[in-house]
Every structure is written in C-alpha cells, then in structure tokens.
C-alpha cells in the first residue's frame, strides 16, 4: 500500500515540476533594461531630459513583455526560454531608434504607432498561445492557407486598394497601409508544411540519379514550377525582389527539409538565378535596381537620387565605426527611411559594429531556437512548420541586412521587430507565437522512451514489468514513424512510466514468482 | 554631463547588450550538453534516493540459481555498456519505443529480436528483422538456446547474457 502512496506523490510532484522559466525572466529583465535605458539615453542627449512619453513607452513595453512571460508560464511552460527575451530586445531597440528619429523631427517616424503595434502584436501572439493548444490543429488549414496566401500576394495588384510606394507595389490601403506579403509568408509556411508532409515521399524517393544528384521526376516538379512562376510574377509585377526571394526561398528550404535532397536546392538556385537574370534583361526597373546595387557610387546614379539612400546608409554605418556615436549623437535622420527600411544603418551609426553584432546575434538566437525546435518536435508537420518559419525569419533578415550592406540588391522587406510598420510587427509576433507553441510541444515530456535508451521497465533500478513484452508488441499511441528521433525530457520519464509499472511489480512480484516463470512458458 | 561620463555610459550600454547575448548563449549551452544529460542525472539521483525502498524487495526474489545469467549487457554498438537486469520476463530489442531495449541503431529493425527464458534456459529469437540476428556466424531463425557470454549481433549492436 505504501508504494501506491509513493507513486501517487510522485505523480503530483511531476506536474508541479514544470520549468520555472527563471532564465527567461532574467533575460527579459536584461532586454527590458536595454530598451528602457536606450529611451532614457535618447532623451538625455537630444533634450537633456527624459523624452516625451518615456514612462508610457517603458511601462507598456515592460507590461506586454512580462505579460507574455506570465502567459507562457501558464500555457506553454516548456516553450523555449530565449526566444521571447531576444524578441523583446530587438523590439525595444527598434522602438528606441524610432523614438530617437521622432525626437529629431524626422518626417514619418512615429514611436507611438510603433508602440501601439508592438502591444497589439504581443497581445495577438499571447492569444494564439492561449487558445492554440496544439500546433497540429493548424494542419487542417493547409489548403485554406494556400488560398489566403495567394490572395494576399495578389491583393497589391488589385486596382483601387493596391498602392505603389517607392517603386514597389507591395502595399494595400484599406483605411491604413498593410503589407500583405508579411502575412502571406505565414500562410505559405503553413501550406508548404501541410502539403510537403503529405507528399514528401513522392518528392524524395521517385526519380533517377545523375552525377550523384538524385533528380526528381518531371511531373513532381509541378509545385516548384508553380511557386517559381508565382514568385517571378511578384518580382515582375510588384517589382519587389525581396518578397519574391522570400517566398521562393521558403519553398525551396522547406522542400529540402522535407526530402533531405540536395538536388532541390541546386534546382531552386538555378531557377531563381535564371529567372532573375532574364527579368533584369527584359524589365527595365529590375535592371535599374541591379545598376544601383552594382554601382552605387556612380556620380550620375547618386546625383539623380537613385542610389542616394544606399550610399547615405553606407556613410551612416561608416560614421558609427566600431563603437558608434552613442544614442542620439549621430545623424541617422539624413538617410531616407531611416526609421523603417534603413533602421539597421541607423543603429549602425549610433551603436557601431559592436551593437550591430548584438542585433545580428539576437536574430541568430531566434532562428537557432526555431531550428532546434524543428529538430526536437516529433510530428512531421511541426518540424516543417517550425523549420520553415525559422528559415523565413533568417532569410528576411539576410535580405534586409544584405540589401543595406550591398551584398544583394536592396529590397522593400522590413527588418523583423525593428523596422517601423504595423504589418511587419504583427506578422512577426504571430511567427514567434507559432514557434513558441511548437517548442512547447517539442520539449514537453512524454512517456515515450528516447531513442537509444532503455525503456521504462527495462532500466537498472526499475525491474522489468510482468508482461512487458506483450505491452511492447503493441506500439504506444502516437508512435512516430520509424527514423523520427524521439525526445522527451528524461526527468519526467520515471514519473510518467512508474505509476503503471511499480504497483504491478511490487505487489505482484514476490509472492507470485513461480507464476512469472509459467507466464514465460506460454511463449 | 561630462564627455567622460557620456563615453562610459555609451560603452556601458554596449556591454549591457553583450551581457544579454552571452547570458542567452549560456542558457543555450544546456542544449549542447549530451542529450538530456543534466536532467537525466537529476532523475537518476531521485531514483537512487528511492531505490533502496523500491529496488531492494524487487531484487531479493529474483536471486537466481547459481550459474544462471543475471543481466543482459550490450557489448558493442551505440549503446555499448548498457546493462539490463534479467527477470523472468522476455526482453524485446529493437528501435520501436515500445521495446524493452530501445536501440539507437539504424541497422536494426523496429522490433528486431526477443530474448526470453524458458525452463532454466534463455532463448533468442529473430522477429523477422530486415538485417537478421546472428550468433557468431550463424543466422538465428527459430528460437535457439542462448548461453551466457555468447554475443548476439543485432544490427551494429552486440548483446550478451552475463552471470
């Protein structure tokens, strides 16, 4: 009897032994300090006192961050602890820079609207975490997501609501400006995950091998050709290389994740390069962008204003040097769109290379946690979704920062969490909510044994359960496909497994030992 | 505010940012430790505390006759060194999570082989595995007796009974 009580206690203690998320809280406080200190330093160097709305901004930022922390504790206690603080840091730095540009009377910079969308984004993300208990539920939206994604991509082309800003037609105006591509990337990630998890076998296995590369069959190329055509359509009609690259890159990366076939990456790169080359030779606006990218310091291009922005951005980063001028001491407002497209250059000027590396590392942390989640989660849909979302975040950061530092042509994409813009903030907070949800599921302890370990009941101190072989012959519910790494947090394993095994063996073992032998005989 | 204070503040701010990043990386280092290692050790400790109460009565009755094997040892392969105490129940070996010994071995089948006692003897039986089960050079097909100290090859792993 006493053993039964012990196992009862153990079960209770296992539910209480949730992660305390102290690491997240500590990192969150550091990140908030970084943001709020930045607000104060901006005010100090521009007006000598705390900036207008300092307490509101700091208070609201702290409120939503700590609120998010509490929601995670309640609803996703196993979720990754680094993602949220990294996002809060980036968001805070972006807010501080926008506040700083607003203080310098830069036209268009609005810290209050950015603050509002930060709060909205965080609240929406927390609602998703609160109500979406299992990411697998989203899988039933696979084809809805495809339709939504395609509609969102086409919307800017619809006359009347589509808006062309700075040559790129990727905005719509419905009372306020929305950049639908930001939301389309989430819809496409969901669609690709659902589509690929159902079709990965055909894409991975059929086809012949040429030069060591396993090439897919021609008819299996259908979807990739459609997505390629769609993304080229975006490039040509919406005149935005970034959005086009984002969708196509997302698809190729997820194809690779799903099939582990390197040939997809080569096919993808070749297709995109060929498409971009043709587009740049046929369409003048694409060629003009290439020109600005390759020869920004050309006097004619600079004087006509076409390469003015990128050149000024380069000068701003050069002015920042290694340690930056300090908050509020540089002149980032000289660069057009310093608060949105070129916020990275603005931060480079005031925080220097040292600060920019922190920003980059914060993105790397988020992406790494996302990919780690994809490795750890057990279901194929979750793997593809987390991997795809993490990759799209990485690709977007690469496209923006690559554009500013002239590695690739400049695009109209926004730097997640930093650039001013409601759509971008809201969409990226939704991405974070989905990543946190998947990582909670991935790290949640499960009763299934880890590959490469001894099953509960077979471990050193847990004597083998009577009839364990019979139980072993029926796979446990939710058994993953062969080859899927199974993970659980080992701490909770005995608690999950022992309540069923211990009472049986303790109560039944000693007196019925002969029965065990006869039990073995019917084998 | 003097120039010096400002410079200190400016550099101090960058230090703060780096403290954040380095702390975050320190948190991640738990991930780089061997899979589940810190948690497993905690679990092990807890198990050990309860072990006297739980394991002692269980171990006593399974005291075997002299010369009979008491444990199954993995002598080669990824799980080399793993030991399972033998009881009177059969042991299912494979990659499936439901097995008694879950191998992390790509050359073994999900339910690969079974080792079970009958009478005073232990037997090994192949469960229709893809790559087969071998005792020395001979392939195990039906149930055959397994003597202590004789290695059984399952995928890349070798298990044997020990006294």
XYZ file of C-alpha atoms in Angstrom, chain A:
523
model
C 0.000 0.000 0.000
C 2.762 2.358 0.937
C 4.251 2.044 -2.529
C 0.999 3.089 -4.118
C 1.041 6.212 -1.998
C 4.605 6.941 -3.021
C 3.775 6.728 -6.682
C 0.808 8.979 -6.070
C 3.068 11.608 -4.564
C 5.417 11.233 -7.459
C 2.704 11.895 -9.976
C 1.758 15.073 -8.165
C 5.350 16.239 -7.950
C 5.799 15.627 -11.680
C 3.005 18.039 -12.552
C 4.476 20.612 -10.217
C 7.965 20.197 -11.614
C 7.279 22.469 -14.561
C 10.165 24.621 -15.691
C 10.237 27.761 -13.605
C 11.268 29.901 -16.586
C 13.608 31.890 -14.370
C 16.149 32.065 -17.187
C 13.551 33.701 -19.381
C 12.578 36.173 -16.665
C 16.208 37.137 -16.083
C 16.920 37.587 -19.785
C 13.680 39.515 -20.151
C 14.742 41.962 -17.438
C 18.101 42.432 -19.198
C 16.357 43.009 -22.519
C 13.896 45.487 -20.995
C 16.758 47.321 -19.307
C 18.438 47.593 -22.701
C 15.309 49.062 -24.272
C 14.342 51.439 -21.465
C 17.913 52.650 -20.914
C 18.018 53.407 -24.634
C 14.857 55.544 -24.361
C 16.413 57.488 -21.484
C 19.746 57.971 -23.262
C 17.960 59.221 -26.378
C 16.142 61.859 -24.326
C 19.258 62.821 -22.405
C 21.327 63.528 -25.455
C 18.649 65.286 -27.506
C 16.782 67.419 -24.973
C 18.687 66.792 -21.762
C 15.694 65.225 -20.059
C 13.554 62.107 -20.373
C 11.758 62.120 -23.740
C 8.015 62.714 -24.050
C 6.076 59.576 -23.315
C 9.075 57.904 -21.672
C 7.036 56.413 -18.862
C 4.194 55.284 -21.152
C 6.564 53.674 -23.622
C 8.695 51.962 -20.991
C 5.685 50.942 -18.935
C 3.786 49.444 -21.847
C 6.841 47.613 -23.187
C 7.527 46.146 -19.750
C 3.849 45.321 -19.267
C 3.434 43.368 -22.513
C 6.777 41.564 -22.109
C 6.103 40.469 -18.562
C 2.510 39.697 -19.504
C 3.794 37.455 -22.266
C 6.120 35.801 -19.767
C 3.186 35.072 -17.440
C 1.085 33.681 -20.309
C 3.964 31.404 -21.294
C 4.297 30.199 -17.714
C 0.624 29.330 -17.629
C 0.024 27.968 -21.087
C 3.333 26.934 -22.602
C 5.626 26.206 -19.657
C 8.058 24.103 -21.693
C 8.434 26.618 -24.504
C 11.869 27.898 -25.304
C 13.164 30.485 -22.851
C 15.421 32.528 -25.125
C 13.050 33.430 -27.958
C 10.867 35.913 -26.064
C 13.720 37.932 -24.485
C 15.513 38.164 -27.842
C 12.342 39.459 -29.489
C 11.771 41.977 -26.696
C 15.347 43.238 -27.026
C 15.013 43.734 -30.786
C 11.628 45.356 -30.389
C 12.940 47.684 -27.681
C 15.984 48.716 -29.725
C 13.769 49.383 -32.744
C 11.378 51.464 -30.632
C 14.264 53.446 -29.178
C 15.646 54.239 -32.624
C 12.224 55.287 -33.926
C 11.726 57.438 -30.829
C 15.124 58.972 -31.443
C 14.270 59.805 -35.069
C 10.917 61.195 -33.993
C 12.698 63.410 -31.462
C 14.885 64.642 -34.320
C 11.671 65.654 -36.119
C 12.135 63.158 -38.885
C 9.099 63.076 -41.112
C 7.204 59.783 -40.842
C 8.831 58.375 -37.718
C 6.183 57.649 -35.139
C 7.138 55.919 -31.938
C 3.590 55.940 -30.618
C 2.228 53.975 -33.581
C 5.129 51.544 -33.332
C 4.422 51.145 -29.627
C 0.756 50.511 -30.350
C 1.559 47.794 -32.878
C 4.116 46.256 -30.530
C 1.408 45.916 -27.899
C -1.082 44.641 -30.461
C 1.431 42.112 -31.816
C 2.337 40.832 -28.357
C -1.315 40.548 -27.342
C -2.234 38.674 -30.544
C 0.746 36.356 -30.039
C -0.320 35.621 -26.481
C -3.921 35.000 -27.577
C -2.598 32.460 -30.077
C -0.568 30.746 -27.363
C -3.531 30.812 -25.013
C -6.079 29.342 -27.408
C -3.979 27.196 -29.745
C -3.152 24.252 -27.533
C -1.597 22.088 -30.235
C 0.021 23.273 -33.452
C -1.192 20.133 -35.271
C -4.622 21.724 -35.321
C -3.332 24.192 -37.943
C -2.667 21.343 -40.320
C -6.328 21.176 -41.265
C -5.979 24.728 -42.604
C -3.397 23.614 -45.202
C -5.363 24.457 -48.331
C -7.194 27.394 -46.753
C -3.747 28.797 -46.029
C -2.767 28.337 -49.678
C -5.801 30.308 -50.880
C -5.280 33.011 -48.244
C -1.602 33.251 -49.162
C -2.269 33.589 -52.892
C -4.998 36.193 -52.310
C -2.668 38.187 -50.053
C 0.079 38.101 -52.671
C -2.248 39.252 -55.445
C -4.009 41.970 -53.392
C -1.487 44.762 -54.075
C -2.130 44.323 -57.800
C -5.880 44.934 -57.430
C -6.625 48.423 -58.707
C -8.093 50.706 -56.070
C -6.594 49.149 -52.954
C -3.076 48.407 -54.225
C -0.512 51.135 -53.524
C 2.842 51.682 -55.090
C 5.414 53.172 -52.728
C 8.973 53.812 -53.855
C 8.507 51.776 -56.982
C 7.426 48.573 -55.236
C 3.784 47.609 -55.389
C 3.579 45.541 -52.226
C 1.221 47.659 -50.119
C -2.526 47.852 -49.937
C -4.559 50.660 -48.454
C -7.721 49.825 -46.556
C -8.011 52.876 -44.366
C -4.433 52.212 -43.329
C -1.464 50.699 -45.150
C -0.910 46.977 -44.940
C 1.927 44.966 -46.398
C 0.111 41.699 -47.153
C 3.263 39.769 -48.014
C 4.188 39.759 -44.325
C 1.089 37.723 -43.551
C 1.342 35.702 -46.754
C 4.660 34.275 -45.605
C 2.964 32.719 -42.567
C 0.136 31.352 -44.727
C 2.658 29.866 -47.160
C 4.713 28.331 -44.375
C 1.561 26.596 -43.113
C 0.576 25.481 -46.617
C 4.027 24.183 -47.555
C 4.289 22.312 -44.257
C 0.923 20.641 -44.752
C 1.499 19.941 -48.441
C 5.019 18.608 -48.075
C 4.314 16.418 -45.096
C 1.702 14.647 -47.230
C 3.779 14.470 -50.421
C 7.333 14.197 -49.193
C 7.711 10.556 -50.154
C 6.983 11.080 -53.842
C 9.269 14.074 -53.894
C 12.012 12.294 -52.005
C 12.060 8.836 -53.492
C 10.985 8.865 -57.120
C 13.409 9.873 -59.825
C 16.761 8.855 -61.204
C 20.268 9.674 -60.199
C 22.522 11.806 -62.392
C 26.043 12.839 -61.404
C 25.436 11.817 -57.815
C 22.385 14.035 -57.553
C 19.052 12.339 -57.267
C 16.834 14.281 -59.604
C 13.075 14.353 -59.137
C 10.673 13.179 -61.816
C 9.453 15.826 -64.208
C 5.837 15.657 -63.067
C 6.850 16.065 -59.436
C 8.389 19.376 -60.415
C 4.877 20.807 -60.850
C 4.512 22.561 -57.482
C 8.006 24.024 -57.502
C 7.423 25.381 -61.006
C 4.146 26.989 -59.902
C 5.746 28.636 -56.894
C 8.680 29.715 -59.040
C 6.318 31.298 -61.554
C 4.355 32.981 -58.752
C 7.461 34.430 -57.170
C 8.720 35.643 -60.539
C 5.290 37.213 -61.053
C 5.810 39.088 -57.781
C 9.228 40.189 -58.971
C 7.910 41.451 -62.293
C 4.512 42.899 -61.440
C 5.039 44.022 -57.857
C 8.643 44.981 -58.534
C 9.969 43.623 -55.313
C 12.930 41.300 -55.295
C 12.729 40.761 -51.527
C 9.191 39.416 -51.399
C 9.888 37.239 -54.395
C 13.068 35.862 -52.881
C 11.291 35.306 -49.570
C 8.534 33.081 -50.978
C 10.741 31.122 -53.304
C 13.462 30.660 -50.699
C 10.887 29.498 -48.180
C 9.584 26.876 -50.573
C 12.985 25.550 -51.588
C 14.150 25.416 -47.969
C 11.048 23.532 -46.894
C 11.377 21.126 -49.827
C 14.897 20.421 -48.659
C 13.744 19.994 -45.055
C 11.030 17.586 -46.148
C 13.017 15.457 -48.584
C 16.654 15.866 -47.484
C 17.538 16.008 -51.161
C 20.270 18.428 -52.043
C 19.195 18.483 -55.679
C 16.197 20.661 -54.737
C 18.487 23.418 -53.535
C 20.504 23.328 -56.741
C 17.355 23.278 -58.879
C 15.955 26.168 -56.840
C 19.069 28.293 -57.041
C 19.455 27.699 -60.769
C 15.791 28.504 -61.434
C 15.899 31.668 -59.369
C 19.163 32.896 -60.840
C 17.922 32.217 -64.360
C 14.609 33.952 -63.666
C 16.278 36.959 -62.084
C 18.762 37.264 -64.963
C 16.030 37.127 -67.577
C 13.928 39.593 -65.593
C 16.812 42.019 -65.277
C 17.488 41.926 -69.003
C 13.842 42.184 -70.044
C 12.345 44.584 -67.492
C 13.967 47.993 -67.119
C 13.015 48.559 -63.475
C 14.701 45.353 -62.396
C 17.781 46.331 -64.391
C 17.761 49.761 -62.723
C 17.793 48.137 -59.286
C 20.716 45.934 -60.303
C 22.552 49.017 -61.515
C 22.081 50.805 -58.196
C 23.293 47.713 -56.408
C 26.425 47.248 -58.516
C 27.457 50.884 -58.998
C 26.009 52.961 -56.137
C 28.907 55.406 -56.097
C 28.447 56.258 -59.760
C 28.132 60.062 -59.843
C 25.221 60.062 -62.233
C 23.231 57.498 -60.236
C 23.905 59.348 -56.981
C 23.080 62.784 -58.320
C 19.852 61.561 -59.870
C 18.931 60.375 -56.380
C 18.570 56.715 -57.235
C 21.469 55.464 -55.155
C 21.258 58.314 -52.633
C 19.649 56.185 -49.933
C 22.022 53.253 -50.048
C 25.080 55.484 -50.216
C 23.885 57.556 -47.260
C 23.189 54.337 -45.375
C 26.739 53.190 -46.033
C 28.074 56.550 -44.814
C 25.943 56.264 -41.679
C 27.403 52.873 -40.813
C 30.895 54.174 -41.531
C 30.262 57.116 -39.181
C 29.302 54.661 -36.465
C 32.595 52.795 -36.644
C 33.356 50.156 -34.061
C 31.535 51.566 -31.033
C 29.046 54.020 -32.546
C 28.350 57.635 -31.720
C 26.044 56.755 -28.831
C 22.256 57.059 -28.610
C 21.082 60.383 -30.004
C 24.538 61.618 -31.002
C 24.662 60.638 -34.673
C 22.751 61.923 -37.684
C 20.778 58.870 -38.808
C 17.892 61.093 -39.996
C 19.944 62.033 -43.052
C 19.167 58.654 -44.610
C 15.752 58.424 -46.256
C 13.505 55.942 -44.427
C 15.996 55.666 -41.586
C 13.165 54.504 -39.309
C 11.957 51.602 -41.476
C 13.975 50.285 -44.404
C 17.272 51.637 -43.125
C 16.876 51.201 -39.387
C 19.807 48.817 -39.447
C 22.057 51.569 -40.817
C 20.707 53.983 -38.174
C 21.557 51.517 -35.420
C 24.948 51.005 -37.020
C 25.619 54.710 -36.736
C 24.636 55.052 -33.085
C 25.672 51.659 -31.684
C 28.537 50.822 -34.009
C 29.613 47.419 -35.225
C 29.594 46.143 -31.636
C 25.905 46.937 -31.336
C 25.043 45.616 -34.787
C 26.613 42.287 -33.911
C 24.318 42.075 -30.877
C 21.340 42.711 -33.149
C 22.515 40.039 -35.571
C 23.164 37.578 -32.745
C 19.688 38.182 -31.348
C 18.264 37.140 -34.720
C 20.619 34.182 -34.833
C 19.373 33.125 -31.396
C 15.745 33.254 -32.510
C 16.485 31.327 -35.702
C 18.636 28.773 -33.916
C 15.914 28.130 -31.349
C 13.410 27.731 -34.158
C 15.549 25.190 -35.996
C 16.328 23.391 -32.745
C 12.589 23.162 -32.145
C 12.149 21.682 -35.604
C 14.723 19.008 -34.731
C 13.118 18.187 -31.425
C 9.435 18.134 -32.262
C 8.051 14.710 -33.113
C 5.419 15.260 -35.788
C 6.403 15.965 -39.371
C 4.064 18.920 -39.751
C 5.514 20.608 -36.668
C 9.050 20.001 -37.921
C 8.345 21.587 -41.274
C 6.366 24.469 -39.783
C 8.994 25.398 -37.203
C 11.833 24.890 -39.682
C 10.058 26.940 -42.333
C 9.174 29.818 -40.005
C 12.687 29.950 -38.583
C 14.150 29.881 -42.069
C 11.859 32.607 -43.373
C 12.918 34.807 -40.456
C 16.572 34.172 -41.272
C 16.028 34.799 -44.953
C 14.196 38.057 -44.281
C 16.960 39.314 -42.006
C 19.517 38.311 -44.627
C 17.614 40.052 -47.413
C 17.260 43.316 -45.477
C 20.731 43.468 -43.998
C 22.232 42.104 -47.211
C 20.459 44.893 -49.079
C 21.751 47.597 -46.735
C 25.298 46.283 -46.764
C 25.125 45.786 -50.560
C 25.526 42.018 -50.622
C 22.329 41.718 -52.646
C 20.156 44.365 -54.343
C 18.125 46.493 -51.972
C 14.585 45.269 -51.392
C 11.393 46.504 -49.811
C 11.383 43.986 -46.962
C 11.391 45.111 -43.351
C 13.717 44.056 -40.584
C 11.559 41.914 -38.255
C 10.641 43.623 -34.944
C 12.767 46.696 -35.583
C 11.565 48.493 -38.688
C 8.576 50.760 -38.230
C 5.479 49.147 -39.666
C 2.400 47.534 -38.191
C 2.060 44.597 -40.618
C 5.629 43.520 -40.107
C 5.423 43.680 -36.311
C 2.099 41.895 -36.126
C 3.105 39.162 -38.571
C 6.428 38.508 -36.873
C 4.850 38.332 -33.433
C 2.486 35.702 -34.890
C 5.511 33.785 -36.201
C 7.015 33.917 -32.719
C 3.762 32.687 -31.167
C 3.734 29.684 -33.507
C 7.410 28.911 -32.813
C 6.822 29.119 -29.061
C 3.813 26.832 -29.322
C 5.690 24.218 -31.348
C 8.667 24.398 -28.990
C 6.381 23.878 -26.007
C 5.020 20.715 -27.621
C 8.515 19.624 -28.625
C 10.028 19.949 -25.169
C 7.018 18.747 -23.241
C 7.878 15.489 -21.514
C 6.323 12.402 -22.993
C 6.030 8.854 -21.767
C 7.650 7.534 -24.932
C 11.259 6.459 -24.436
C 14.101 8.327 -26.055
C 15.830 6.533 -28.889
C 18.981 4.964 -27.644
C 17.832 4.391 -24.102
C 16.404 1.595 -22.113
C 12.636 1.682 -21.888
C 10.967 2.352 -18.564
C 10.569 -1.060 -17.059
C 13.900 -2.103 -18.524
C 16.123 0.323 -16.639
C 18.611 -0.674 -13.977
C 16.521 0.146 -10.956
C 13.126 -0.461 -12.439
C 12.739 -4.219 -12.624
C 11.059 -5.472 -15.741
C 7.314 -5.345 -15.656
C 5.341 -8.545 -15.799
C 4.052 -8.965 -19.290
C 6.217 -6.122 -20.520
C 6.841 -7.972 -23.768
C 3.147 -8.065 -24.508
C 2.842 -4.366 -23.991
C 5.924 -3.915 -26.134
C 4.264 -5.639 -29.044
C 1.515 -3.044 -29.324
C 3.000 0.290 -30.279
C 2.083 3.095 -27.922
C -0.377 5.681 -29.156
C 1.309 8.399 -31.116
C 4.286 6.262 -32.014
C 6.293 8.284 -34.520
C 7.326 6.908 -37.855
C 10.488 4.871 -37.851
C 13.537 7.025 -38.067
C 11.967 10.023 -36.337
C 14.086 10.937 -33.362
C 12.000 10.628 -30.263
C 12.707 13.029 -27.481
C 11.390 13.628 -24.075
C 12.793 15.289 -21.057
C 14.183 12.424 -19.132
C 13.428 13.939 -15.738
C 9.758 13.274 -16.098
C 10.059 9.848 -17.616
C 10.086 7.751 -14.494
C 7.186 9.732 -13.109
C 5.189 9.146 -16.235
C 6.062 5.489 -16.506
C 6.308 4.227 -12.987
C 2.767 4.721 -11.768
C 1.691 1.974 -14.141
C 4.647 -0.320 -13.603
C 5.611 -0.132 -9.972
C 2.410 -1.132 -8.273
C 2.228 -4.192 -10.510
C 5.689 -5.402 -9.816
C 5.866 -4.546 -6.146
C 2.549 -6.030 -5.193
C 2.661 -8.945 -7.555
C 6.291 -9.846 -7.634
C 7.481 -11.606 -4.553
C 4.584 -13.975 -3.883
C 3.958 -14.834 -7.497
C 7.442 -15.510 -8.667
C 6.587 -19.021 -9.899
C 3.764 -17.537 -11.919
C 6.253 -15.429 -13.739
C 8.095 -18.486 -14.828
C 4.962 -20.157 -16.047
C 3.994 -16.886 -17.637
C 7.180 -17.110 -19.601
C 6.369 -20.586 -20.734
C 3.449 -19.721 -22.912
C 5.928 -18.012 -25.149
